[in-house]
């Protein structure tokens, strides 16, 4: 920890000592892979690319918009910040290899908070064998975390625009749990713990992305804004319509419990909830759908997304402005 | 401009329309290079890598810390945000190829401001043939810009840790101009225009980085924190001392003028000013120093950075906390 004491803030500690603490937390989570030719600490990282291409995505998290320190520990913010980026690579059918992380934070932020954030980021990245290879640290009025993730695809990347009428639509991973957790937290409750934990720490089905690519998925996206909203992006990009069969969803018990407690339809969490970073993909034939994926609908001619053939008014999903 | 009207804000306009305006501004600055296999708009960009490696760096800019909207136009903030990242790649001896840009901004930010920012970013990137290939847009209380840049080196990358006693130290690019411009702006003046413009829009000597690498530079860094401070990073990483000969600097006329007007030593702008993103490198032999680089000192045994054999008290440079 390079001499940082409990209770110290970034301002107490100084930029370079904080960077030292961050770098140490990252190293403790995972020894750098052999393709990291130059890691953090120089003007840039140097990374060996064996595949002839890189797949790249960037995301921002802003305090009190994407997370609240009262609801989510620094460690879980780190897990989530990494997860939403790693899921973008999985949604291309790829596997993440490297991340850079920019952190802007007020001077009174505890060093402990930043160290835990770095640990969460690096441990989530380690799940897929990815290294944190660089970043930046600066002062700001509110905490902002900027993550860029790089990866590679063993097959041709799966884009959003390849869905064709007749394709089967399938889902991998938990869906609706994070939204149910957020609904609970928003009312001041802390249970059911399973959904609160799901909100704090999504568990994207990373391996399912490359699996879908190998199975010939025609289009794929990760659910960050909401299932219907993100399928809407696929439908628009592909020039098709998508119809979801709501009867295929078995409502998990914790979502039933939240729905009952809050007077909400638990199916709405599944259809419109985001941030679980489940994967949804289209396949030409039902037989192509890999084990563990749930068939949830069909691609048809037209435009837009329907549920059981009907439009849903709350399908808009999350927008940032 | 996808229907955006003058005077509209991000909140008026909506996330996806703003992204459309940004993407259009980027396309207008440069047609995507042929190695951009998938550009903005999917879960991730897909980029062909011909060199077997990528060089990666990330930086954050925060409003009122790294720029002031009253002093710097959105276009120039974009130019600067790109420049400081492109310079990091040049300082490895590389050439930048791709950028991703995250923007967090308040809902009342004018769409025009964001479009001009994107244009500045893309036009600066176009100077070295680099494409903006992705990004993220979200709401925040203050404007923050997160840039990640990727590139490649034709030679072995030039790190900070290769300087050896006996090496010659040399400088490429303007140095001290940005600090003089900031000093002027801080006192409420707007002239001399040349230094104010230099502060608003640094002009890193991008080609000098690969040139130094070809000439066998042993260590290199771009001057972002201050000449002495950044040479201090080289000295520390290399386990050497560096002595600068102050007599080699010809003080440019605008720096003389600012020094006289503000009662400041113009040499201090050169020695301690940052943000010009000049390049400073070490070479084993004086004969290795490429044309256009100014020999400014020597690597010697020991530690730390001195000027004419003496430590300077104001050498600390910029830290963020």
Coordinates of C-alpha atoms in Angstrom, one line a residue:
Chain A
X1 CA 0.0 0.0 0.0
X2 CA 3.1 2.2 -0.3
X3 CA 2.6 3.9 3.0
X4 CA -1.1 4.9 2.8
X5 CA -2.7 5.0 6.2
X6 CA -6.4 4.2 7.0
X7 CA -8.6 7.2 6.7
X8 CA -6.2 9.1 4.3
X9 CA -7.7 10.9 1.4
X10 CA -6.3 11.3 -2.2
X11 CA -5.4 14.9 -1.2
X12 CA -3.4 13.7 1.9
X13 CA -1.7 11.0 -0.1
X14 CA -0.7 12.7 -3.3
X15 CA -1.1 11.6 -6.9
X16 CA 1.9 9.4 -7.4
X17 CA 1.4 7.5 -4.1
X18 CA -2.2 6.9 -5.0
X19 CA -1.2 5.6 -8.4
X20 CA 1.3 3.3 -6.6
X21 CA -1.5 1.9 -4.4
X22 CA -3.7 1.4 -7.5
X23 CA -1.0 -0.4 -9.4
X24 CA -0.3 -2.6 -6.4
X25 CA -4.0 -3.6 -6.1
X26 CA -4.0 -4.5 -9.8
X27 CA -0.9 -6.6 -9.5
X28 CA -2.3 -8.4 -6.5
X29 CA -5.4 -9.4 -8.5
X30 CA -3.5 -10.9 -11.4
X31 CA 0.1 -11.2 -12.6
X32 CA 0.3 -9.5 -16.0
X33 CA -0.2 -11.8 -19.0
X34 CA 2.8 -12.4 -21.3
X35 CA 1.3 -10.3 -24.0
X36 CA 1.7 -7.2 -21.8
X37 CA 5.1 -6.1 -23.2
X38 CA 5.0 -2.8 -21.3
X39 CA 2.5 -2.3 -18.5
X40 CA 1.5 0.8 -16.5
X41 CA 4.0 3.5 -15.7
X42 CA 5.3 4.7 -19.1
X43 CA 3.7 7.1 -21.6
X44 CA 1.7 4.2 -23.0
X45 CA 1.3 0.4 -22.6
X46 CA 2.6 -1.9 -25.3
X47 CA 0.6 -5.0 -26.0
X48 CA 1.3 -8.0 -28.3
X49 CA -1.6 -8.7 -30.6
X50 CA -1.6 -12.3 -32.0
X51 CA -4.9 -12.2 -33.8
X52 CA -4.4 -9.4 -36.4
X53 CA -7.1 -7.3 -34.9
X54 CA -8.4 -5.7 -31.7
X55 CA -11.9 -5.1 -30.5
X56 CA -12.3 -1.9 -28.5
X57 CA -15.1 -0.4 -26.4
X58 CA -15.3 2.5 -23.9
X59 CA -17.7 3.3 -21.1
X60 CA -18.1 6.0 -18.5
X61 CA -19.6 5.6 -15.0
X62 CA -20.6 8.8 -13.1
X63 CA -21.3 8.8 -9.3
X64 CA -25.0 9.2 -8.4
X65 CA -26.0 8.4 -12.0
X66 CA -24.5 5.0 -12.5
X67 CA -23.8 4.1 -8.9
X68 CA -24.3 5.5 -5.4
X69 CA -21.6 5.2 -2.8
X70 CA -24.3 4.6 -0.2
X71 CA -25.6 1.6 -2.1
X72 CA -22.5 0.1 -3.6
X73 CA -19.1 -0.5 -2.2
X74 CA -16.0 0.7 -4.1
X75 CA -15.1 -2.9 -4.7
X76 CA -18.5 -3.6 -6.4
X77 CA -18.3 -0.3 -8.4
X78 CA -15.0 -1.6 -9.7
X79 CA -16.5 -5.0 -10.5
X80 CA -19.4 -3.4 -12.3
X81 CA -17.3 -0.9 -14.2
X82 CA -15.2 -3.8 -15.5
X83 CA -18.2 -6.0 -16.1
X84 CA -20.1 -3.6 -18.3
X85 CA -17.0 -3.2 -20.5
X86 CA -16.1 -6.9 -20.6
X87 CA -19.7 -7.6 -21.6
X88 CA -19.4 -5.3 -24.7
X89 CA -16.5 -7.5 -25.9
X90 CA -18.5 -10.7 -25.2
X91 CA -21.4 -9.2 -27.2
X92 CA -19.1 -9.1 -30.2
X93 CA -18.3 -12.8 -29.7
X94 CA -14.9 -11.8 -28.3
X95 CA -12.8 -12.2 -25.2
X96 CA -11.4 -9.2 -23.4
X97 CA -7.6 -9.0 -23.0
X98 CA -6.8 -5.5 -21.6
X99 CA -8.3 -2.5 -19.9
X100 CA -7.3 1.1 -19.2
X101 CA -9.0 3.0 -16.4
X102 CA -9.3 6.7 -15.9
X103 CA -10.4 7.9 -12.5
X104 CA -11.5 11.5 -11.7
X105 CA -12.3 12.0 -8.0
X106 CA -12.5 14.7 -5.4
X107 CA -9.5 15.3 -3.2
X108 CA -11.4 14.1 -0.1
X109 CA -12.0 10.7 -1.6
X110 CA -10.5 8.0 0.8
X111 CA -7.5 6.3 -0.6
X112 CA -9.1 3.1 0.7
X113 CA -12.1 3.7 -1.7
X114 CA -9.8 4.0 -4.7
X115 CA -7.8 1.0 -3.8
X116 CA -10.9 -1.1 -3.4
X117 CA -12.2 0.2 -6.7
X118 CA -9.0 -0.9 -8.4
X119 CA -9.2 -4.3 -6.7
X120 CA -12.7 -4.8 -7.9
X121 CA -11.8 -3.8 -11.5
X122 CA -8.8 -6.0 -11.7
X123 CA -10.6 -9.0 -10.1
X124 CA -13.5 -8.8 -12.5
X125 CA -11.0 -8.5 -15.4
X126 CA -9.1 -11.5 -14.1
X127 CA -12.3 -13.6 -14.6
X128 CA -11.7 -13.5 -18.3
X129 CA -7.9 -13.3 -18.1
X130 CA -7.7 -9.6 -18.9
X131 CA -5.1 -7.2 -17.5
X132 CA -5.4 -3.6 -16.4
X133 CA -2.6 -2.0 -18.4
X134 CA -2.9 1.7 -17.9
X135 CA -4.9 4.7 -16.8
X136 CA -5.1 8.2 -15.5
X137 CA -5.9 9.8 -12.2
X138 CA -7.1 13.4 -11.8
X139 CA -9.2 15.6 -9.5
X140 CA -12.8 16.4 -10.1
X141 CA -16.0 17.5 -8.3
X142 CA -17.7 14.1 -8.7
X143 CA -16.3 10.6 -9.2
X144 CA -16.1 9.5 -12.8
X145 CA -14.7 6.2 -14.0
X146 CA -13.7 5.8 -17.7
X147 CA -12.9 2.3 -18.8
X148 CA -11.7 1.2 -22.2
X149 CA -11.5 -2.5 -22.9
X150 CA -9.7 -4.2 -25.7
X151 CA -10.2 -7.8 -26.8
X152 CA -10.1 -10.2 -29.7
X153 CA -12.5 -12.5 -31.5
X154 CA -11.6 -16.0 -32.6
X155 CA -14.4 -15.9 -35.2
X156 CA -15.8 -13.0 -37.3
X157 CA -17.2 -10.5 -34.8
X158 CA -21.0 -10.7 -34.3
X159 CA -22.5 -7.3 -35.0
X160 CA -26.0 -5.8 -34.4
X161 CA -27.0 -5.7 -38.0
X162 CA -27.1 -9.3 -39.1
X163 CA -30.5 -10.4 -37.8
X164 CA -32.8 -11.7 -40.6
X165 CA -36.5 -12.5 -40.6
X166 CA -37.0 -16.1 -39.5
X167 CA -34.1 -16.1 -37.0
X168 CA -34.6 -17.3 -33.5
X169 CA -33.8 -14.9 -30.6
X170 CA -32.1 -16.3 -27.5
X171 CA -30.9 -15.0 -24.1
X172 CA -28.0 -16.0 -22.0
X173 CA -27.5 -14.9 -18.4
X174 CA -29.7 -13.4 -15.7
X175 CA -32.2 -10.7 -16.8
X176 CA -34.2 -8.4 -14.7
X177 CA -32.3 -9.0 -11.4
X178 CA -30.4 -5.8 -11.4
X179 CA -33.6 -3.7 -12.1
X180 CA -35.3 -5.5 -9.3
X181 CA -32.4 -4.8 -7.0
X182 CA -32.4 -1.1 -8.0
X183 CA -36.2 -1.0 -7.3
X184 CA -35.6 -2.4 -3.9
X185 CA -32.8 0.0 -3.1
X186 CA -34.7 2.9 -4.4
X187 CA -37.5 2.3 -1.8
X188 CA -34.9 2.1 1.0
X189 CA -34.9 -1.7 1.4
X190 CA -31.9 -3.9 1.3
X191 CA -33.5 -7.3 0.6
X192 CA -34.1 -9.7 -1.1
X193 CA -30.3 -9.9 -0.9
X194 CA -30.0 -11.8 -4.1
X195 CA -31.4 -9.0 -6.3
X196 CA -29.5 -6.3 -4.3
X197 CA -26.3 -8.2 -4.9
X198 CA -27.2 -8.6 -8.6
X199 CA -27.6 -4.9 -8.9
X200 CA -24.3 -4.2 -7.1
X201 CA -22.4 -6.8 -9.1
X202 CA -23.7 -8.0 -12.4
X203 CA -22.5 -11.4 -13.6
X204 CA -22.4 -11.2 -17.4
X205 CA -22.2 -14.7 -19.1
X206 CA -18.8 -13.9 -20.7
X207 CA -18.2 -17.3 -22.2
X208 CA -21.6 -17.3 -23.9
X209 CA -20.5 -14.6 -26.3
X210 CA -17.8 -16.5 -28.1
X211 CA -20.0 -19.6 -27.8
X212 CA -22.7 -17.8 -29.7
X213 CA -20.2 -16.6 -32.3
X214 CA -19.0 -20.2 -32.8
X215 CA -22.6 -21.3 -33.2
X216 CA -23.1 -18.8 -36.0
X217 CA -25.1 -16.1 -34.3
X218 CA -26.3 -13.6 -36.8
X219 CA -26.5 -10.6 -34.4
X220 CA -25.8 -10.1 -30.7
X221 CA -25.9 -7.3 -28.1
X222 CA -25.5 -7.1 -24.3
X223 CA -28.5 -5.9 -22.3
X224 CA -27.4 -2.6 -20.7
X225 CA -30.4 -0.4 -21.4
X226 CA -33.1 -3.0 -21.2
X227 CA -34.0 -6.2 -23.0
X228 CA -36.6 -4.6 -25.3
X229 CA -34.6 -1.4 -25.8
X230 CA -31.4 -3.3 -26.7
X231 CA -33.3 -5.6 -29.0
X232 CA -34.7 -2.4 -30.5
X233 CA -31.1 -1.5 -31.4
X234 CA -30.6 -4.9 -33.1
X235 CA -34.0 -4.5 -34.9
X236 CA -33.1 -1.0 -36.2
X237 CA -29.6 -1.9 -37.2
X238 CA -30.8 -5.1 -39.0
X239 CA -33.9 -3.6 -40.6
X240 CA -36.2 -6.2 -39.0
X241 CA -38.8 -6.5 -36.3
X242 CA -38.4 -8.8 -33.2
X243 CA -41.3 -10.4 -31.3
X244 CA -40.7 -11.7 -27.8
X245 CA -42.8 -14.6 -26.4
X246 CA -43.4 -13.6 -22.8
X247 CA -44.6 -17.1 -21.8
X248 CA -41.1 -18.6 -22.0
X249 CA -39.8 -16.6 -19.0
X250 CA -39.9 -18.5 -15.7
X251 CA -40.0 -15.7 -13.2
X252 CA -37.3 -16.3 -10.6
X253 CA -38.6 -16.4 -7.0
X254 CA -36.7 -13.2 -5.9
X255 CA -38.3 -11.2 -8.8
X256 CA -41.7 -12.5 -7.7
X257 CA -41.0 -11.4 -4.2
X258 CA -39.9 -7.9 -5.3
X259 CA -42.9 -7.6 -7.6
X260 CA -45.3 -8.6 -4.7
X261 CA -43.6 -6.2 -2.2
X262 CA -43.6 -3.2 -4.5
X263 CA -46.8 -3.9 -6.4
X264 CA -44.9 -4.3 -9.7
X265 CA -45.2 -6.8 -12.5
X266 CA -42.0 -9.0 -12.2
X267 CA -42.1 -9.6 -16.0
X268 CA -41.4 -5.9 -16.4
X269 CA -38.1 -6.2 -14.7
X270 CA -37.1 -8.9 -17.3
X271 CA -38.4 -7.0 -20.3
X272 CA -37.3 -3.5 -19.5
X273 CA -34.5 -3.9 -16.9
X274 CA -30.9 -3.1 -17.9
X275 CA -27.5 -3.5 -16.3
X276 CA -27.5 -7.3 -15.9
X277 CA -25.4 -7.4 -19.1
X278 CA -27.0 -10.6 -20.2
X279 CA -26.5 -11.4 -23.8
X280 CA -29.2 -11.6 -26.4
X281 CA -28.4 -13.1 -29.9
X282 CA -30.1 -14.2 -33.1
X283 CA -29.6 -17.5 -34.8
X284 CA -30.7 -18.7 -38.2
X285 CA -32.0 -22.0 -36.9
X286 CA -33.3 -23.1 -33.5
X287 CA -30.8 -26.0 -33.6
X288 CA -27.9 -23.5 -33.6
X289 CA -28.9 -22.1 -30.2
X290 CA -26.2 -23.3 -27.7
X291 CA -27.1 -25.1 -24.5
X292 CA -27.8 -22.8 -21.7
X293 CA -29.4 -20.1 -23.9
X294 CA -33.2 -19.5 -23.6
X295 CA -35.2 -19.1 -26.8
X296 CA -37.3 -16.0 -26.2
X297 CA -38.6 -14.9 -29.6
X298 CA -38.4 -14.6 -33.3
X299 CA -37.1 -12.1 -35.9
X300 CA -39.9 -11.1 -38.3
X301 CA -40.3 -8.7 -41.2
X302 CA -41.1 -5.1 -40.2
X303 CA -39.6 -2.8 -37.6
X304 CA -39.6 -2.4 -33.8
X305 CA -40.0 -4.8 -30.9
X306 CA -43.2 -6.4 -29.7
X307 CA -44.1 -8.8 -26.9
X308 CA -46.6 -11.5 -27.8
X309 CA -47.3 -9.5 -30.9
X310 CA -48.1 -6.3 -29.1
X311 CA -46.1 -3.1 -28.5
X312 CA -45.3 -2.3 -24.9
X313 CA -45.5 1.3 -23.9
X314 CA -42.7 1.1 -21.3
X315 CA -40.2 -0.4 -23.7
X316 CA -38.1 2.8 -24.1
X317 CA -35.2 1.8 -21.9
X318 CA -32.6 4.0 -20.3
X319 CA -31.3 7.1 -22.0
X320 CA -28.7 9.4 -20.6
X321 CA -30.3 12.8 -21.4
Chain B
X1 CA -26.4 17.6 -37.9
X2 CA -29.4 15.2 -37.7
X3 CA -31.9 17.9 -36.9
X4 CA -30.2 19.7 -34.1
X5 CA -31.1 23.4 -34.0
X6 CA -28.9 26.2 -32.8
X7 CA -29.1 26.8 -29.1
X8 CA -30.3 23.3 -28.3
X9 CA -28.8 21.5 -25.3
X10 CA -28.0 17.8 -24.8
X11 CA -31.2 17.5 -22.7
X12 CA -33.4 19.0 -25.5
X13 CA -31.8 16.9 -28.1
X14 CA -31.5 13.4 -26.5
X15 CA -28.7 11.0 -26.3
X16 CA -29.0 9.2 -29.6
X17 CA -29.4 12.4 -31.7
X18 CA -26.3 13.8 -29.9
X19 CA -24.3 10.7 -30.7
X20 CA -25.5 11.0 -34.3
X21 CA -24.2 14.6 -34.4
X22 CA -20.9 13.6 -32.9
X23 CA -20.5 10.7 -35.3
X24 CA -21.2 13.0 -38.3
X25 CA -18.6 15.6 -37.1
X26 CA -16.0 12.8 -36.8
X27 CA -16.8 11.5 -40.3
X28 CA -16.5 15.0 -41.8
X29 CA -13.0 15.4 -40.3
X30 CA -11.7 12.2 -41.9
X31 CA -13.0 9.2 -43.8
X32 CA -12.3 6.1 -41.7
X33 CA -9.0 4.3 -42.5
X34 CA -9.2 0.9 -44.1
X35 CA -8.1 -0.8 -40.9
X36 CA -11.3 0.3 -39.2
X37 CA -13.2 -3.0 -39.8
X38 CA -16.2 -1.9 -37.6
X39 CA -16.4 1.7 -36.5
X40 CA -18.7 3.5 -34.0
X41 CA -22.2 2.2 -33.4
X42 CA -21.9 -1.4 -32.3
X43 CA -20.9 -2.9 -28.9
X44 CA -17.2 -2.4 -29.8
X45 CA -15.0 -1.3 -32.7
X46 CA -13.0 -3.9 -34.6
X47 CA -9.6 -2.7 -35.8
X48 CA -7.1 -4.5 -38.0
X49 CA -3.6 -4.6 -36.4
X50 CA -0.8 -5.1 -38.9
X51 CA 2.2 -4.7 -36.6
X52 CA 1.7 -7.5 -34.0
X53 CA 1.2 -5.0 -31.2
X54 CA -0.8 -2.0 -30.0
X55 CA 0.5 0.9 -27.9
X56 CA -2.3 2.3 -25.6
X57 CA -2.7 5.3 -23.4
X58 CA -5.6 7.0 -21.6
X59 CA -6.1 10.6 -20.3
X60 CA -8.9 12.5 -18.6
X61 CA -9.7 16.2 -19.0
X62 CA -12.0 17.8 -16.4
X63 CA -13.6 21.2 -16.9
X64 CA -12.1 24.0 -14.7
X65 CA -9.1 21.9 -14.0
X66 CA -7.7 21.1 -17.4
X67 CA -9.6 23.7 -19.4
X68 CA -12.0 26.6 -18.9
X69 CA -14.9 27.1 -21.3
X70 CA -14.4 30.9 -20.9
X71 CA -10.8 30.6 -22.1
X72 CA -10.9 27.8 -24.6
X73 CA -13.4 27.0 -27.3
X74 CA -14.9 23.6 -27.5
X75 CA -13.0 23.1 -30.8
X76 CA -9.7 23.8 -29.1
X77 CA -10.6 21.6 -26.1
X78 CA -11.1 18.8 -28.6
X79 CA -7.8 19.6 -30.3
X80 CA -6.0 19.6 -26.9
X81 CA -7.7 16.5 -25.6
X82 CA -6.6 14.6 -28.7
X83 CA -3.1 16.2 -28.8
X84 CA -2.1 15.2 -25.2
X85 CA -3.0 11.6 -26.0
X86 CA -1.4 11.5 -29.5
X87 CA 1.7 12.9 -27.9
X88 CA 1.8 10.0 -25.5
X89 CA 2.1 7.6 -28.5
X90 CA 4.7 9.8 -30.1
X91 CA 6.7 9.7 -26.8
X92 CA 6.9 5.9 -27.2
X93 CA 8.3 6.4 -30.7
X94 CA 4.9 5.4 -32.2
X95 CA 2.2 6.8 -34.4
X96 CA -1.4 6.9 -33.2
X97 CA -4.0 5.0 -35.2
X98 CA -7.3 5.1 -33.2
X99 CA -9.0 6.9 -30.4
X100 CA -12.1 6.3 -28.3
X101 CA -13.7 9.3 -26.5
X102 CA -16.0 9.3 -23.5
X103 CA -17.9 12.5 -22.8
X104 CA -19.7 13.2 -19.5
X105 CA -21.6 16.5 -19.6
X106 CA -24.5 18.4 -17.9
X107 CA -27.8 18.3 -19.7
X108 CA -27.7 22.0 -20.3
X109 CA -24.5 21.7 -22.4
X110 CA -25.2 23.1 -25.9
X111 CA -25.2 20.5 -28.6
X112 CA -23.1 23.0 -30.6
X113 CA -20.4 22.8 -27.9
X114 CA -20.3 19.0 -28.1
X115 CA -20.2 19.0 -31.9
X116 CA -17.3 21.4 -32.0
X117 CA -15.5 19.3 -29.4
X118 CA -15.9 16.2 -31.6
X119 CA -14.7 18.2 -34.6
X120 CA -11.6 19.4 -32.8
X121 CA -10.8 15.9 -31.6
X122 CA -11.2 14.3 -35.0
X123 CA -9.3 17.1 -36.8
X124 CA -6.3 16.8 -34.5
X125 CA -6.4 13.0 -34.8
X126 CA -6.5 13.4 -38.6
X127 CA -3.1 15.2 -38.5
X128 CA -1.5 11.8 -37.8
X129 CA -4.0 9.8 -39.7
X130 CA -5.8 8.5 -36.6
X131 CA -9.6 7.6 -36.5
X132 CA -12.1 8.2 -33.7
X133 CA -13.6 4.7 -33.5
X134 CA -15.9 4.7 -30.5
X135 CA -16.9 6.3 -27.3
X136 CA -19.6 6.9 -24.7
X137 CA -21.8 9.8 -23.8
X138 CA -23.4 10.3 -20.4
X139 CA -24.7 13.0 -18.1
X140 CA -22.7 14.5 -15.2
X141 CA -22.4 17.7 -13.2
X142 CA -19.2 18.8 -14.8
X143 CA -17.7 18.2 -18.2
X144 CA -15.2 15.4 -18.3
X145 CA -13.5 14.0 -21.4
X146 CA -11.9 10.6 -21.4
X147 CA -9.7 9.8 -24.3
X148 CA -8.0 6.5 -25.0
X149 CA -5.5 6.3 -27.9
X150 CA -4.0 3.3 -29.6
X151 CA -1.1 3.3 -31.9
X152 CA 1.9 1.3 -33.2
X153 CA 5.7 1.6 -33.2
X154 CA 7.7 0.8 -36.3
X155 CA 10.8 0.2 -34.0
X156 CA 11.1 -1.0 -30.5
X157 CA 9.1 1.4 -28.2
X158 CA 11.2 4.0 -26.4
X159 CA 10.6 3.8 -22.7
X160 CA 11.5 6.1 -19.8
X161 CA 14.0 3.8 -18.2
X162 CA 16.7 3.5 -20.8
X163 CA 18.7 6.7 -20.1
X164 CA 22.4 6.0 -19.2
X165 CA 25.1 8.3 -17.8
X166 CA 26.8 10.0 -20.7
X167 CA 23.7 10.3 -22.9
X168 CA 22.8 13.5 -24.5
X169 CA 19.4 15.0 -23.7
X170 CA 17.5 16.8 -26.5
X171 CA 14.2 18.6 -27.0
X172 CA 11.8 18.7 -29.9
X173 CA 8.9 21.2 -30.2
X174 CA 7.8 24.4 -28.4
X175 CA 8.4 24.5 -24.7
X176 CA 7.1 27.0 -22.2
X177 CA 4.6 28.6 -24.6
X178 CA 1.5 27.0 -23.0
X179 CA 2.6 28.0 -19.5
X180 CA 3.2 31.6 -20.7
X181 CA -0.3 31.6 -22.2
X182 CA -1.8 30.3 -19.1
X183 CA 0.0 32.9 -17.0
X184 CA -1.4 35.6 -19.3
X185 CA -5.0 34.2 -19.2
X186 CA -4.8 33.8 -15.4
X187 CA -4.2 37.6 -15.1
X188 CA -7.2 38.4 -17.3
X189 CA -5.2 39.3 -20.4
X190 CA -5.7 37.8 -23.9
X191 CA -2.3 38.7 -25.5
X192 CA 0.3 38.0 -26.7
X193 CA -2.0 36.0 -28.9
X194 CA 0.8 33.5 -29.9
X195 CA 1.1 32.2 -26.3
X196 CA -2.6 32.3 -25.6
X197 CA -3.1 30.3 -28.8
X198 CA -0.3 27.9 -27.8
X199 CA -2.1 27.3 -24.5
X200 CA -5.4 26.7 -26.2
X201 CA -4.0 24.4 -28.8
X202 CA -0.7 22.7 -28.2
X203 CA 1.2 21.6 -31.3
X204 CA 3.2 18.4 -30.3
X205 CA 5.9 17.5 -32.7
X206 CA 4.3 14.2 -33.6
X207 CA 6.8 13.1 -36.3
X208 CA 9.8 13.8 -34.0
X209 CA 8.8 10.8 -31.8
X210 CA 9.2 8.0 -34.4
X211 CA 12.2 10.0 -35.7
X212 CA 13.9 9.8 -32.3
X213 CA 13.1 6.1 -32.1
X214 CA 14.7 5.5 -35.5
X215 CA 17.8 7.5 -34.3
X216 CA 18.2 5.1 -31.4
X217 CA 16.8 7.2 -28.6
X218 CA 17.5 5.5 -25.2
X219 CA 14.6 7.1 -23.3
X220 CA 11.8 9.6 -24.2
X221 CA 8.8 11.3 -22.6
X222 CA 6.4 14.1 -23.6
X223 CA 6.4 17.2 -21.5
X224 CA 2.9 17.4 -19.9
X225 CA 3.8 18.2 -16.3
X226 CA 6.9 20.4 -16.9
X227 CA 10.3 19.9 -18.5
X228 CA 12.2 19.4 -15.2
X229 CA 9.3 17.3 -13.7
X230 CA 9.0 15.0 -16.7
X231 CA 12.8 14.7 -17.0
X232 CA 12.6 13.7 -13.3
X233 CA 10.3 10.8 -14.3
X234 CA 13.0 9.7 -16.8
X235 CA 15.8 10.1 -14.2
X236 CA 13.9 8.1 -11.6
X237 CA 12.9 5.3 -14.0
X238 CA 16.4 5.1 -15.5
X239 CA 18.3 5.4 -12.1
X240 CA 20.3 8.4 -13.3
X241 CA 20.6 12.1 -12.9
X242 CA 20.0 14.7 -15.6
X243 CA 21.6 18.1 -15.8
X244 CA 20.2 20.8 -18.1
X245 CA 22.3 23.6 -19.6
X246 CA 20.1 26.7 -19.4
X247 CA 22.3 28.7 -21.7
X248 CA 21.2 26.7 -24.8
X249 CA 17.6 28.0 -24.7
X250 CA 17.0 31.0 -26.9
X251 CA 14.0 32.7 -25.2
X252 CA 11.4 33.3 -27.9
X253 CA 10.2 36.9 -28.1
X254 CA 6.6 36.3 -26.9
X255 CA 8.0 34.6 -23.7
X256 CA 10.2 37.6 -23.1
X257 CA 7.2 39.8 -23.5
X258 CA 5.1 37.8 -21.0
X259 CA 8.0 37.7 -18.5
X260 CA 8.4 41.5 -18.7
X261 CA 4.7 42.2 -18.4
X262 CA 4.2 39.8 -15.5
X263 CA 7.6 40.3 -13.7
X264 CA 8.4 36.6 -14.3
X265 CA 11.6 34.9 -15.5
X266 CA 10.8 33.6 -19.0
X267 CA 13.2 30.8 -18.6
X268 CA 10.9 29.4 -15.8
X269 CA 8.2 28.9 -18.4
X270 CA 10.5 26.7 -20.4
X271 CA 11.9 24.8 -17.5
X272 CA 8.7 24.2 -15.5
X273 CA 5.9 24.8 -17.9
X274 CA 3.8 21.8 -19.0
X275 CA 1.1 21.1 -21.6
X276 CA 3.1 22.0 -24.7
X277 CA 3.6 18.2 -25.2
X278 CA 7.1 18.8 -26.6
X279 CA 9.2 15.7 -26.6
X280 CA 12.4 15.2 -24.6
X281 CA 14.7 12.2 -25.4
X282 CA 18.1 10.8 -24.5
X283 CA 20.6 9.7 -27.1
X284 CA 23.8 7.8 -26.6
X285 CA 25.8 10.1 -28.9
X286 CA 25.4 13.7 -29.8
X287 CA 25.7 12.6 -33.5
X288 CA 22.5 10.5 -33.0
X289 CA 20.4 13.6 -32.3
X290 CA 18.1 14.2 -35.3
X291 CA 18.0 17.5 -37.0
X292 CA 15.5 19.9 -35.5
X293 CA 16.1 18.6 -31.9
X294 CA 17.8 21.0 -29.5
X295 CA 20.5 19.5 -27.3
X296 CA 19.7 20.7 -23.8
X297 CA 21.7 18.6 -21.3
X298 CA 23.4 15.5 -20.2
X299 CA 22.6 12.3 -18.4
X300 CA 25.0 11.8 -15.5
X301 CA 25.4 9.4 -12.6
X302 CA 23.3 10.1 -9.5
X303 CA 19.6 11.0 -9.1
X304 CA 17.4 14.0 -9.7
X305 CA 17.4 16.8 -12.2
X306 CA 19.6 19.9 -12.0
X307 CA 19.9 23.1 -14.1
X308 CA 23.5 24.2 -14.7
X309 CA 24.6 21.8 -11.9
X310 CA 22.2 23.3 -9.3
X311 CA 18.8 22.0 -8.1
X312 CA 15.9 24.4 -8.7
X313 CA 13.3 24.8 -6.0
X314 CA 10.3 25.2 -8.4
X315 CA 11.0 22.1 -10.3
X316 CA 8.1 20.1 -8.8
X317 CA 5.8 20.3 -11.8
X318 CA 2.0 19.7 -11.8
X319 CA 0.4 17.1 -9.6
X320 CA -3.3 16.5 -9.6
X321 CA -3.9 16.2 -5.8

